[in-house]
XYZ file of C-alpha atoms in Angstrom:
769
model
C -0.211 -0.166 0.165
C 1.057 3.953 -0.110
C 1.343 3.888 3.516
C 3.454 0.844 3.372
C 5.620 1.957 0.633
C 6.066 5.437 2.911
C 7.024 3.344 5.894
C 9.587 1.385 3.931
C 11.360 4.591 2.777
C 11.810 5.622 5.885
C 13.571 2.611 6.910
C 16.456 2.103 4.115
C 17.499 -1.599 5.956
C 14.081 -2.713 6.473
C 10.898 -3.393 7.660
C 10.697 -6.949 9.484
C 7.682 -8.772 11.081
C 8.517 -10.776 14.357
C 5.726 -13.045 14.611
C 5.993 -14.332 18.217
C 2.586 -15.894 18.608
C 4.231 -19.589 17.872
C 6.976 -19.126 20.471
C 6.695 -20.594 23.853
C 10.752 -20.649 25.334
C 11.762 -17.178 26.371
C 15.362 -18.306 25.064
C 13.921 -18.699 21.620
C 12.929 -15.149 21.278
C 16.272 -13.477 20.116
C 16.581 -16.816 17.516
C 13.337 -16.343 15.827
C 14.494 -12.430 15.265
C 17.757 -13.626 14.255
C 16.128 -15.902 11.748
C 13.878 -13.338 10.502
C 16.775 -11.011 9.528
C 18.239 -13.620 7.632
C 20.901 -14.560 10.193
C 22.344 -17.919 11.214
C 23.075 -18.292 14.937
C 26.266 -20.004 14.240
C 28.634 -20.758 10.873
C 28.319 -24.192 9.049
C 31.382 -25.323 10.175
C 31.034 -24.004 14.106
C 30.176 -26.578 16.759
C 26.230 -25.779 17.032
C 26.654 -26.414 21.084
C 29.351 -23.818 20.902
C 26.854 -20.789 20.386
C 25.746 -19.501 23.206
C 22.703 -17.251 23.889
C 25.243 -14.521 24.609
C 26.392 -14.752 21.012
C 22.736 -14.842 19.708
C 22.380 -11.257 21.160
C 25.897 -10.000 20.401
C 24.975 -10.706 16.914
C 21.831 -8.933 16.853
C 23.379 -5.980 18.219
C 26.066 -5.792 15.554
C 24.128 -6.976 12.917
C 21.605 -3.467 13.905
C 23.994 -1.209 15.208
C 24.306 0.693 12.139
C 20.870 -0.064 10.872
C 17.973 1.921 9.836
C 15.232 -0.737 10.834
C 11.706 -1.197 12.008
C 11.159 -4.218 14.444
C 7.435 -5.067 14.475
C 7.305 -7.793 17.581
C 3.548 -9.062 17.309
C 1.857 -10.718 20.289
C 4.272 -10.377 23.276
C 2.284 -10.746 26.038
C 2.910 -14.154 27.027
C 7.006 -13.718 26.421
C 6.638 -9.918 28.084
C 9.650 -10.015 30.068
C 12.392 -11.224 27.614
C 10.999 -9.497 24.930
C 11.077 -6.440 26.972
C 14.894 -7.128 27.722
C 15.740 -7.712 23.926
C 14.528 -4.648 22.905
C 15.625 -2.520 25.957
C 19.342 -3.789 24.818
C 18.876 -3.771 21.028
C 17.356 0.437 21.111
C 20.385 0.940 23.407
C 23.483 -0.608 20.928
C 21.286 0.675 17.630
C 20.296 4.596 17.250
C 18.431 4.004 13.736
C 16.298 1.110 15.155
C 12.613 1.072 16.261
C 10.305 -0.926 17.518
C 6.825 -1.642 17.432
C 5.232 -4.047 20.018
C 1.845 -5.207 19.996
C 0.897 -6.880 23.566
C -2.022 -7.052 25.813
C 0.719 -4.872 28.477
C 3.294 -2.498 27.808
C 6.752 -3.737 28.077
C 7.657 -0.957 30.833
C 10.846 -0.123 29.238
C 12.409 3.433 29.151
C 11.298 5.263 25.866
C 8.085 3.513 25.434
C 5.105 5.588 23.673
C 1.823 3.433 24.661
C -0.889 3.519 22.102
C -3.786 1.804 23.511
C -6.246 -0.067 20.693
C -10.006 0.317 21.878
C -12.586 -1.941 20.511
C -13.846 -0.775 16.981
C -16.331 2.293 17.316
C -19.781 1.173 17.306
C -23.048 2.302 16.396
C -25.556 3.619 18.654
C -28.777 1.757 19.840
C -31.333 3.701 17.252
C -28.671 4.208 14.358
C -30.436 3.759 10.911
C -28.392 2.025 8.469
C -26.710 4.464 6.993
C -25.401 5.616 10.571
C -24.480 2.426 11.261
C -22.338 1.940 8.338
C -20.184 4.855 9.480
C -18.993 2.749 12.486
C -16.022 0.519 12.262
C -17.589 -2.464 14.093
C -20.591 -2.886 11.332
C -18.108 -2.123 8.606
C -16.105 -5.342 9.715
C -19.532 -6.995 10.062
C -20.852 -5.941 7.128
C -17.457 -7.378 4.918
C -17.166 -10.700 6.688
C -21.190 -11.104 6.495
C -20.935 -10.862 2.601
C -18.162 -12.952 2.365
C -20.097 -16.019 3.867
C -23.570 -15.030 2.700
C -23.398 -13.221 -0.631
C -25.716 -10.400 -1.102
C -26.360 -9.649 3.034
C -26.787 -5.850 3.016
C -26.988 -3.686 6.247
C -31.022 -2.336 5.541
C -33.994 -1.623 7.307
C -34.556 -5.847 7.916
C -30.956 -6.640 9.355
C -30.234 -3.171 11.114
C -31.669 -3.910 14.556
C -29.806 -7.057 14.959
C -26.510 -6.164 13.314
C -26.524 -2.969 15.667
C -27.200 -5.341 18.533
C -24.582 -7.955 18.060
C -21.845 -5.278 17.281
C -22.797 -3.297 20.497
C -23.262 -6.325 22.614
C -19.984 -7.824 21.575
C -17.925 -4.492 22.461
C -16.957 -3.783 18.874
C -14.087 -6.829 19.678
C -12.872 -7.221 15.702
C -12.516 -11.121 16.388
C -16.031 -11.684 18.235
C -17.614 -9.794 15.432
C -15.677 -11.709 12.789
C -16.629 -15.083 14.364
C -20.404 -13.764 14.694
C -20.283 -12.627 11.300
C -19.221 -16.447 10.100
C -22.345 -17.884 11.780
C -24.864 -16.766 8.912
C -23.391 -20.127 7.165
C -26.135 -21.793 9.142
C -28.180 -18.627 11.545
C -30.010 -16.087 10.189
C -28.683 -12.504 11.641
C -31.771 -12.273 13.898
C -30.904 -15.523 15.269
C -27.296 -14.577 15.993
C -28.384 -11.706 18.133
C -31.098 -13.788 19.960
C -28.102 -16.317 20.835
C -25.580 -14.023 22.386
C -26.682 -14.488 25.666
C -24.328 -17.737 25.418
C -21.780 -16.026 23.325
C -18.963 -18.506 24.347
C -21.068 -21.267 22.638
C -22.259 -19.273 19.962
C -19.018 -18.529 18.733
C -17.080 -21.325 18.810
C -16.391 -22.154 15.243
C -13.826 -19.899 13.759
C -11.331 -20.643 10.849
C -9.556 -23.545 10.948
C -5.996 -22.331 9.725
C -5.873 -19.661 12.399
C -3.831 -20.522 15.600
C -5.973 -22.409 18.266
C -6.133 -19.146 20.601
C -7.806 -17.287 17.461
C -10.164 -20.127 16.555
C -13.221 -18.894 19.114
C -14.291 -16.359 21.304
C -13.467 -18.557 24.425
C -10.341 -19.331 23.326
C -9.131 -15.732 23.450
C -10.265 -15.017 26.651
C -9.004 -18.249 28.306
C -5.393 -16.997 26.756
C -5.713 -13.686 28.009
C -6.807 -14.743 31.807
C -3.929 -17.577 31.495
C -1.303 -15.033 31.739
C -2.747 -13.567 35.051
C -1.424 -13.947 38.059
C -3.529 -15.919 40.743
C -4.071 -12.821 42.223
C -5.279 -11.258 39.255
C -7.219 -13.665 38.240
C -9.159 -13.401 41.303
C -9.712 -9.985 41.422
C -10.886 -9.861 37.977
C -13.192 -12.701 38.388
C -14.691 -10.727 41.190
C -14.950 -7.394 39.201
C -17.350 -9.160 37.015
C -20.218 -8.443 38.912
C -19.410 -4.875 38.491
C -21.888 -3.962 35.150
C -20.823 -0.223 35.461
C -17.000 -0.379 36.087
C -15.394 -0.212 39.365
C -13.155 1.913 41.166
C -10.592 1.439 44.293
C -13.147 1.615 46.826
C -15.634 -0.658 44.859
C -12.945 -3.168 43.914
C -11.426 -3.519 47.835
C -15.482 -4.152 49.078
C -15.905 -7.715 47.144
C -12.321 -9.001 47.602
C -12.090 -8.374 51.791
C -10.695 -11.878 51.837
C -7.911 -11.528 49.438
C -4.750 -10.279 49.896
C -5.594 -6.584 49.724
C -4.678 -4.134 52.339
C -7.914 -1.716 52.681
C -5.649 0.900 54.096
C -3.229 0.447 51.476
C -4.726 1.946 48.229
C -2.068 1.322 46.124
C -2.428 -2.121 46.766
C -5.770 -2.123 44.890
C -4.735 0.101 42.428
C -1.613 -1.520 41.293
C -3.909 -4.751 40.616
C -6.332 -2.433 38.826
C -3.424 -1.136 36.606
C -2.185 -4.456 36.554
C -5.415 -5.543 34.414
C -5.723 -2.783 32.424
C -2.072 -3.144 31.492
C -3.007 -6.695 30.481
C -6.220 -5.093 28.743
C -8.629 -7.043 30.722
C -9.919 -3.721 32.105
C -10.099 -0.159 30.134
C -9.715 2.883 32.077
C -12.471 5.441 31.422
C -12.231 9.043 32.377
C -14.666 10.194 35.284
C -13.684 13.289 37.080
C -10.544 13.025 39.122
C -10.553 9.218 40.290
C -9.513 6.403 38.413
C -12.049 4.069 37.010
C -11.819 0.871 35.037
C -14.794 -1.099 33.377
C -14.654 -4.465 31.637
C -16.000 -5.380 28.432
C -19.436 -7.460 28.387
C -17.748 -10.433 27.143
C -14.839 -10.272 30.015
C -17.638 -10.035 32.331
C -19.204 -13.356 31.113
C -16.522 -15.153 31.299
C -15.768 -14.038 34.913
C -19.026 -14.815 36.125
C -18.427 -18.599 34.922
C -15.186 -18.723 36.894
C -17.154 -17.018 39.697
C -19.544 -19.782 39.430
C -17.369 -22.318 39.099
C -15.650 -21.564 42.431
C -19.070 -21.157 43.854
C -18.100 -17.462 44.636
C -20.385 -15.416 43.012
C -23.643 -15.227 45.413
C -20.671 -14.159 48.280
C -18.896 -11.777 45.912
C -22.867 -10.241 44.922
C -23.469 -9.616 48.456
C -20.272 -7.822 49.071
C -21.281 -5.804 46.000
C -24.684 -5.039 47.276
C -23.868 -4.241 50.771
C -21.489 -1.518 49.291
C -23.864 0.266 46.678
C -26.348 0.089 49.579
C -24.041 2.199 51.823
C -23.232 4.332 48.755
C -27.314 5.054 48.344
C -27.670 5.823 51.685
C -24.965 7.958 51.985
C -25.774 10.041 48.650
C -29.588 10.571 49.648
C -29.537 13.601 51.793
C -26.806 15.371 49.713
C -29.466 14.801 47.020
C -31.416 17.483 48.428
C -28.609 20.140 48.913
C -26.283 22.236 47.622
C -23.989 19.039 47.193
C -27.152 17.573 44.649
C -25.700 17.735 41.423
C -22.017 16.371 42.552
C -24.049 13.449 44.297
C -26.386 13.095 41.384
C -23.303 12.591 38.722
C -21.579 10.113 41.120
C -25.096 7.885 41.160
C -25.608 8.245 37.407
C -22.169 6.983 36.940
C -22.816 3.708 39.113
C -26.759 3.359 37.773
C -25.804 0.279 36.943
C -23.847 -0.882 39.439
C -26.817 0.438 41.949
C -29.315 -1.486 39.976
C -27.454 -4.466 39.899
C -27.116 -4.605 43.683
C -30.289 -3.981 44.002
C -31.203 -7.285 41.737
C -28.415 -9.046 43.605
C -30.307 -8.614 46.891
C -33.722 -9.233 45.529
C -32.593 -12.917 43.474
C -30.917 -13.689 47.134
C -33.557 -13.146 48.744
C -32.089 -10.495 50.858
C -36.041 -8.417 51.718
C -34.235 -6.016 54.089
C -31.398 -5.134 51.990
C -33.512 -5.073 48.815
C -36.066 -3.102 50.484
C -33.598 -0.472 52.291
C -31.977 -0.122 48.898
C -35.114 0.878 46.914
C -35.881 3.453 49.268
C -32.276 4.920 49.224
C -32.813 5.011 45.597
C -36.339 6.778 46.108
C -35.134 10.452 45.787
C -32.357 9.917 43.217
C -35.328 8.243 40.819
C -37.511 11.632 41.755
C -34.689 13.626 39.987
C -34.021 11.490 37.181
C -38.043 11.025 36.531
C -37.526 7.612 36.269
C -41.388 6.705 37.108
C -41.877 3.504 35.591
C -38.064 2.390 36.668
C -38.945 3.328 40.573
C -42.264 1.525 40.206
C -40.706 -1.393 38.812
C -37.793 -1.838 41.092
C -39.920 -0.887 43.891
C -42.294 -3.395 43.437
C -39.909 -6.424 42.994
C -37.947 -5.380 46.316
C -41.097 -5.466 48.390
C -42.212 -8.779 46.620
C -38.995 -10.553 48.548
C -40.608 -12.283 51.704
C -38.652 -11.420 54.306
C -38.232 -8.890 57.762
C -37.752 -5.388 56.599
C -36.842 -1.946 58.444
C -40.470 -0.321 58.684
C -38.871 3.391 58.058
C -37.325 1.485 54.546
C -40.470 -0.382 53.586
C -43.042 2.688 54.304
C -40.460 4.918 51.999
C -40.802 2.142 49.173
C -44.217 1.806 49.325
C -45.298 5.044 49.572
C -42.619 5.781 46.465
C -44.177 2.595 44.376
C -47.966 3.745 44.954
C -46.924 7.271 43.883
C -45.156 6.170 40.847
C -47.861 3.533 39.552
C -50.271 6.744 40.169
C -48.409 8.764 37.705
C -48.496 5.928 35.175
C -52.440 5.813 35.561
C -52.624 2.511 37.763
C -54.973 4.219 40.700
C -56.428 0.920 41.730
C -52.748 -0.553 42.459
C -52.152 3.010 44.066
C -55.189 2.511 46.451
C -54.463 -0.841 47.451
C -51.275 0.200 49.204
C -52.903 2.622 50.969
C -53.764 0.533 54.339
C -50.533 -1.067 54.522
C -48.504 2.506 54.305
C -50.958 3.894 56.939
C -50.621 0.863 59.302
C -46.553 1.131 58.717
C -46.804 5.374 59.277
C -48.584 5.109 62.551
C -45.149 3.080 63.954
C -42.799 5.844 62.623
C -42.348 9.477 63.848
C -43.157 11.508 61.077
C -40.670 13.980 62.659
C -37.646 12.271 62.289
C -36.323 9.965 59.414
C -36.598 10.238 55.998
C -38.589 13.203 54.800
C -40.912 10.962 52.823
C -42.772 9.608 56.143
C -43.619 13.109 56.642
C -45.575 13.395 53.620
C -47.659 9.781 54.001
C -50.536 10.824 55.680
C -51.266 13.661 53.844
C -50.407 12.633 50.812
C -53.721 9.612 51.320
C -55.567 12.270 52.477
C -55.428 14.451 49.522
C -55.298 11.006 47.110
C -59.100 10.553 49.532
C -60.259 14.067 48.078
C -60.058 15.144 52.232
C -58.079 18.589 51.532
C -59.096 19.989 54.735
C -57.618 16.698 56.565
C -54.120 16.963 54.300
C -53.681 20.827 55.089
C -54.521 20.048 58.940
C -51.693 17.327 58.747
C -49.403 19.250 56.844
C -49.637 22.476 59.272
C -48.942 20.495 62.351
C -45.961 19.148 60.948
C -44.626 22.543 59.749
C -42.353 22.735 62.885
C -40.345 19.709 61.538
C -36.958 20.211 62.595
C -35.544 19.453 58.778
C -35.567 22.389 56.994
C -35.783 20.606 53.705
C -38.829 18.682 54.593
C -40.414 21.789 56.200
C -40.053 23.210 52.737
C -41.274 20.400 50.618
C -44.729 20.197 53.048
C -45.258 23.830 52.113
C -44.935 23.145 48.687
C -47.619 20.204 48.847
C -49.562 22.409 50.783
C -49.490 24.718 47.900
C -50.634 21.969 45.855
C -53.605 21.263 48.054
C -55.062 25.059 47.885
C -54.385 25.038 44.583
C -56.702 21.766 43.795
C -59.014 23.919 46.224
C -59.179 27.225 44.261
C -57.497 28.996 47.382
C -55.338 31.559 45.270
C -54.010 33.238 48.082
C -52.705 30.895 49.904
C -51.324 28.690 47.505
C -49.401 31.760 46.035
C -48.108 32.450 49.805
C -46.969 28.684 50.572
C -45.255 28.526 47.180
C -43.370 32.019 47.436
C -42.409 30.452 50.832
C -41.240 27.295 49.885
C -39.423 28.662 46.615
C -37.249 30.781 49.109
C -36.502 27.831 51.883
C -35.349 25.533 48.216
C -32.796 28.464 47.334
C -31.132 28.778 51.001
C -31.252 24.896 50.707
C -29.594 25.144 47.276
C -32.222 22.351 46.180
C -32.516 22.630 42.409
C -35.407 19.906 42.193
C -37.457 22.045 44.972
C -36.420 25.275 43.149
C -37.414 24.368 39.547
C -40.448 22.450 40.837
C -41.950 25.627 43.061
C -40.911 28.125 40.426
C -42.905 25.986 37.694
C -45.780 26.012 40.016
C -45.316 29.788 40.535
C -45.496 30.208 36.922
C -49.468 29.198 37.226
C -49.898 31.913 39.823
C -48.030 35.084 37.927
C -49.187 34.095 34.384
C -52.945 35.276 35.162
C -51.634 38.665 35.744
C -50.900 40.388 32.544
C -48.473 42.803 34.743
C -46.339 39.534 35.511
C -46.441 37.577 32.212
C -42.382 38.680 32.235
C -42.058 37.386 35.400
C -43.808 34.285 34.819
C -41.291 33.726 31.661
C -38.295 34.338 33.766
C -39.530 31.814 36.208
C -40.380 29.221 33.630
C -36.718 29.746 32.194
C -35.226 29.671 35.403
C -37.255 26.042 36.123
C -35.871 25.085 33.131
C -32.342 25.752 33.374
C -32.590 24.010 36.591
C -34.097 20.667 35.158
C -31.346 20.875 32.361
C -28.718 21.055 35.288
C -30.665 17.822 36.727
C -31.381 15.903 33.573
C -34.711 15.557 34.310
C -36.255 15.167 30.512
C -39.603 14.876 31.103
C -39.770 17.920 32.886
C -37.772 19.793 30.559
C -40.740 18.889 27.941
C -43.270 19.999 30.236
C -41.867 23.243 30.915
C -41.253 23.905 27.480
C -44.879 23.354 26.547
C -45.430 25.588 29.144
C -42.817 28.168 28.273
C -44.649 28.191 24.715
C -47.663 28.677 26.318
C -46.708 31.477 28.026
C -45.015 33.321 24.889
C -48.272 32.558 23.166
C -50.264 34.908 26.448
C -47.632 37.511 25.284
C -48.428 37.341 21.664
C -44.930 36.016 20.614
C -45.909 33.383 18.561
C -42.727 32.061 16.619
C -40.792 31.968 20.052
C -43.741 29.635 21.051
C -42.979 27.614 18.536
C -39.374 27.095 18.904
C -40.179 25.912 22.200
C -42.872 23.294 20.930
C -40.192 22.168 18.290
C -37.429 21.764 21.044
C -39.901 19.819 23.259
C -40.717 17.796 20.075
C -37.188 16.855 20.306
C -37.078 15.719 23.666
C -40.306 13.271 24.105
C -38.737 11.753 20.577
C -35.834 10.545 22.874
C -37.279 10.427 26.208
C -40.655 10.601 25.911
C -43.767 8.772 27.678
C -47.561 8.493 26.551
C -47.937 11.297 29.058
C -45.551 14.029 28.022
C -46.029 12.858 24.385
C -49.556 13.974 24.803
C -48.652 17.134 26.545
C -46.438 18.633 24.086
C -49.375 17.998 21.395
C -51.713 19.742 23.599
C -49.056 22.391 23.348
C -49.414 22.418 19.305
C -52.943 22.121 19.296
C -53.200 25.739 21.681
C -50.606 27.027 19.258
C -52.532 26.389 16.212
C -55.827 27.225 17.726
C -54.165 30.603 18.563
C -53.300 30.961 14.669
C -56.512 30.159 13.696
C -55.490 26.769 12.215
C -58.724 24.670 13.625
C -58.222 21.718 11.000
C -54.899 20.714 12.229
C -55.702 21.575 16.207
C -58.647 19.217 15.714
C -56.325 16.348 14.257
C -54.040 16.843 16.806
C -56.561 17.028 19.154
C -58.840 13.566 18.217
C -55.221 12.100 17.680
C -54.209 12.450 21.042
C -56.971 11.722 22.786
C -57.246 8.446 20.761
C -53.764 7.539 21.755
C -53.823 8.007 25.347
C -57.245 6.196 26.088
C -55.499 3.128 24.368
C -52.728 3.241 26.337
C -54.474 4.011 29.707
C -57.763 5.362 31.487
C -55.157 7.322 33.597
C -53.633 10.846 33.152
C -57.436 12.584 34.119
C -56.061 15.770 34.613
C -54.662 15.812 31.030
C -57.507 13.904 29.425
C -59.805 16.247 30.638
C -57.821 19.233 29.225
C -57.593 17.295 25.518
C -61.351 17.505 25.721
C -61.687 20.860 26.847
C -59.341 22.066 24.404
C -61.078 19.390 21.285
C -64.360 21.079 22.256
C -62.835 25.031 21.722
C -61.725 23.867 18.670
C -64.923 22.437 17.452
C -66.814 25.439 18.811
C -64.800 27.415 16.222
C -65.518 25.331 13.703
C -68.977 25.839 14.195
C -69.356 21.719 15.160
C -71.900 21.822 17.957
C -72.516 18.042 17.924
C -68.851 17.659 18.396
C -68.550 20.279 20.902
C -71.235 19.154 22.928
C -69.693 15.442 23.240
C -66.246 16.700 24.054
C -67.877 18.346 26.830
C -69.757 15.693 28.061
C -66.892 13.656 27.991
C -64.728 15.961 29.723
C -66.633 17.117 32.791
C -66.915 13.803 34.270
C -63.314 13.279 33.881
C -62.489 16.741 35.543
C -64.637 16.081 38.394
C -62.825 12.800 38.943
C -59.411 14.690 39.417
C -61.215 17.064 42.114
C -59.218 19.571 41.031
C -60.858 23.007 40.590
C -58.982 24.781 37.965
C -59.291 21.582 35.718
C -62.950 21.889 36.051
C -63.018 25.525 35.552
C -61.056 24.133 32.411
C -63.837 22.737 31.370
C -65.955 25.649 31.651
C -64.175 27.614 30.233
C -64.953 25.260 27.103
C -68.799 25.509 27.809
C -68.679 29.382 27.697
C -67.297 29.202 24.339
C -70.195 26.951 23.254
C -72.447 28.995 24.844
C -71.576 32.539 23.211
C -71.005 30.912 19.804
C -74.338 29.222 19.776
C -76.649 31.579 21.153
C -76.616 32.304 24.896
C -73.992 34.935 25.286
C -75.110 35.757 28.716
C -74.934 32.572 30.143
C -71.592 31.989 28.843
C -70.389 34.906 30.675
C -71.797 33.883 33.859
C -70.027 30.474 33.313
C -66.534 32.669 32.822
C -67.288 34.178 36.219
C -68.263 30.974 37.714
C -64.840 29.522 36.665
C -62.686 31.965 37.946
C -64.820 31.480 41.537
C -63.568 27.847 40.849
C -60.079 28.794 40.158
C -59.926 31.413 42.927
C -58.530 34.348 40.547
C -59.296 35.479 37.457
C -57.147 34.727 34.302
C -56.816 37.428 32.423
C -54.354 36.364 30.243
C -55.482 33.164 28.972
C -56.116 32.998 24.709
C -59.487 30.723 25.290
C -61.200 32.831 28.089
C -59.707 35.795 25.803
C -61.664 34.826 22.828
C -64.631 33.669 24.629
C -64.704 36.994 26.044
C -64.672 39.340 23.082
C -67.333 37.696 21.456
C -69.482 37.977 24.595
C -68.880 41.579 24.384
C -69.586 41.908 21.132
C -72.786 40.620 21.570
C -74.201 42.134 24.742
C -72.138 45.232 25.044
C -70.276 46.363 28.172
C -73.344 46.700 30.102
C -75.013 43.551 30.067
C -71.133 41.825 29.785
C -70.537 43.301 33.278
C -73.953 42.465 35.000
C -74.010 39.111 33.731
C -70.302 38.629 34.950
C -71.013 39.928 38.103
C -74.249 37.334 38.405
C -71.515 34.213 38.115
C -69.161 35.784 40.665
C -71.197 36.224 43.222
C -71.833 32.526 43.945
C -69.723 30.387 46.045
C -67.938 27.981 45.292
C -70.505 24.794 45.429
C -73.069 27.031 43.828
C -70.461 27.957 40.820
C -69.572 23.702 40.295
C -73.006 23.027 40.295
C -74.067 25.830 37.444
C -71.481 24.524 35.491
C -72.950 20.963 36.005
C -76.329 21.898 35.256
C -75.377 24.060 32.250
C -73.678 20.737 30.494
C -77.027 18.669 31.166
C -78.723 21.223 29.079
C -76.458 21.501 26.339
């Protein structure tokens, strides 16, 4: 090749490949080099027994002394010491000599420059065929696959399996070649499915290759056999770490080995040795060294642990270490140190879940429940509701005695997360057991979740007065963060009740507390709720936008993707209210991008609701209606949950149908929206249905009643919303029909109602539509 020709020109005396894989005797290394250079160890007439090893070294040194030569030593790892001694001697005596050595570990001689060769680049999990073929791993697989199955192509029918194969084989060239070779007898889909037993699957290679290159197991065993006994024992135990290992976590699973926990260099030396021998890869995570083991090596290590009968014991040590880490992290996740600890837990995410799985599989109920409880707030910060629900359920399902507080926290977390996904019956079934535990616990000590159990249950049961009383009684809690959270919780109860003034006061007080504590989640949550307070006043729209942008910034710092999409939709609504439709569009486009990667059914529906409002504001009723009908149908097929969102979607659909003069469709949506809104026991949501009903009335001949209904909605919310576009449209239409005097009279009539009367009026009006 052109590159090869350039190399040859740089070394006028030649480039020589020294293949050491077949060599087993250390004394033969120098003789192999001598032979490759075309030299004899002795003269023809000389007695071979007189030719000593020292003579061979002398011959080599003399032969290379004035030469410009490149020696390529390939596969040095099993002869690392003799190769290192020879290369160091030759380089010291030959200024024009250069050496390249391939090995699983360095030669460790003066002047050596290391060039680690990583696995082949891999495609992303969702790569398209074109994008996947940009990765070297897929290129290699495609090339070898075509050679054994002519016509094979990476296309839409094969891409998913090819990507899975290349990623699960860690981009290891030999493993990928062996997998491609199986296409002689298996489909690419079958190969991907059988990779869970990769050593059995990849057991046939080229008959002409060296024995250690013929199967994947042989490759790994070759490296394994080159380790010392201590290195092998440690490597086996590191196989239980799916997300890498640090000095501390390594020591935690090796308490019985010859490792001194008070001498960190002892552990680091072994980790470094395993990295030098390519059994571990060093990864950069901050200022502390961290190592990861390729999945193929991990699988082999697990097999060896099983052979020793040590797997369960090592996994128990692993679980204990990560339980302690999660418990240590938990309070820091509610402080100024939140991001530091969140990043640390994110780095250990797969190890934490593995620790939880190990505890569950071992039947250690107490460890499983304690770890699930310790991870509860971490899952809250991530917005990982499905993950939290799944693991909490599994931990609670392990029979055995558990700590009461940890069990209460885990049950509460499970209930909240299944309720968020719409499984209200499951959540309700947990309440008796949760209350029984809460009776035995002191709400003023321990985990902050304990303080909100009783008021949370009361609120879920529609007992707002009880919830408020429970929270108020706990506002002397000794923990400042818990007090801030209780105020934020009480503000939500006040919002549901339509008590606007108390809601605002609690939210502003909670925000001040969270700011002093440094909790970004608390600040983002209360800021996003204060948006609802400030957006109703045209004079404070700018404040509302700033608060929403601040909440968005904090959520991005936390990586809370579900919250990010919701805040972008809210920000788009604020910009629509202020007349900036172009910026609102940009917000919604960004929200689309977020939910395309991370979105749940609910978050996708919320973004669609934002687009419905955007099209409605711009007069695009046909597209608004199409999106409304599509989103309602999709949400209803998945679950009967999300009543707040499902009610709002129907109210919006009614507004759009009204604008299209489709009275029948508008009535149908209103009749569906109202009972769903009532099930939420959330008065602002019910008032939203009232706005849509008022729009219907003003369009189809009852403007006075429409205005009364608008005023009744303000009673339910506890405040007039002077920036809402739907309310503005109904108001303008009613004023045009009635004139100012009649409009004011009708509004005064509706505004004079109390909450019960306002609710009754809305119900009666809808019945008569």
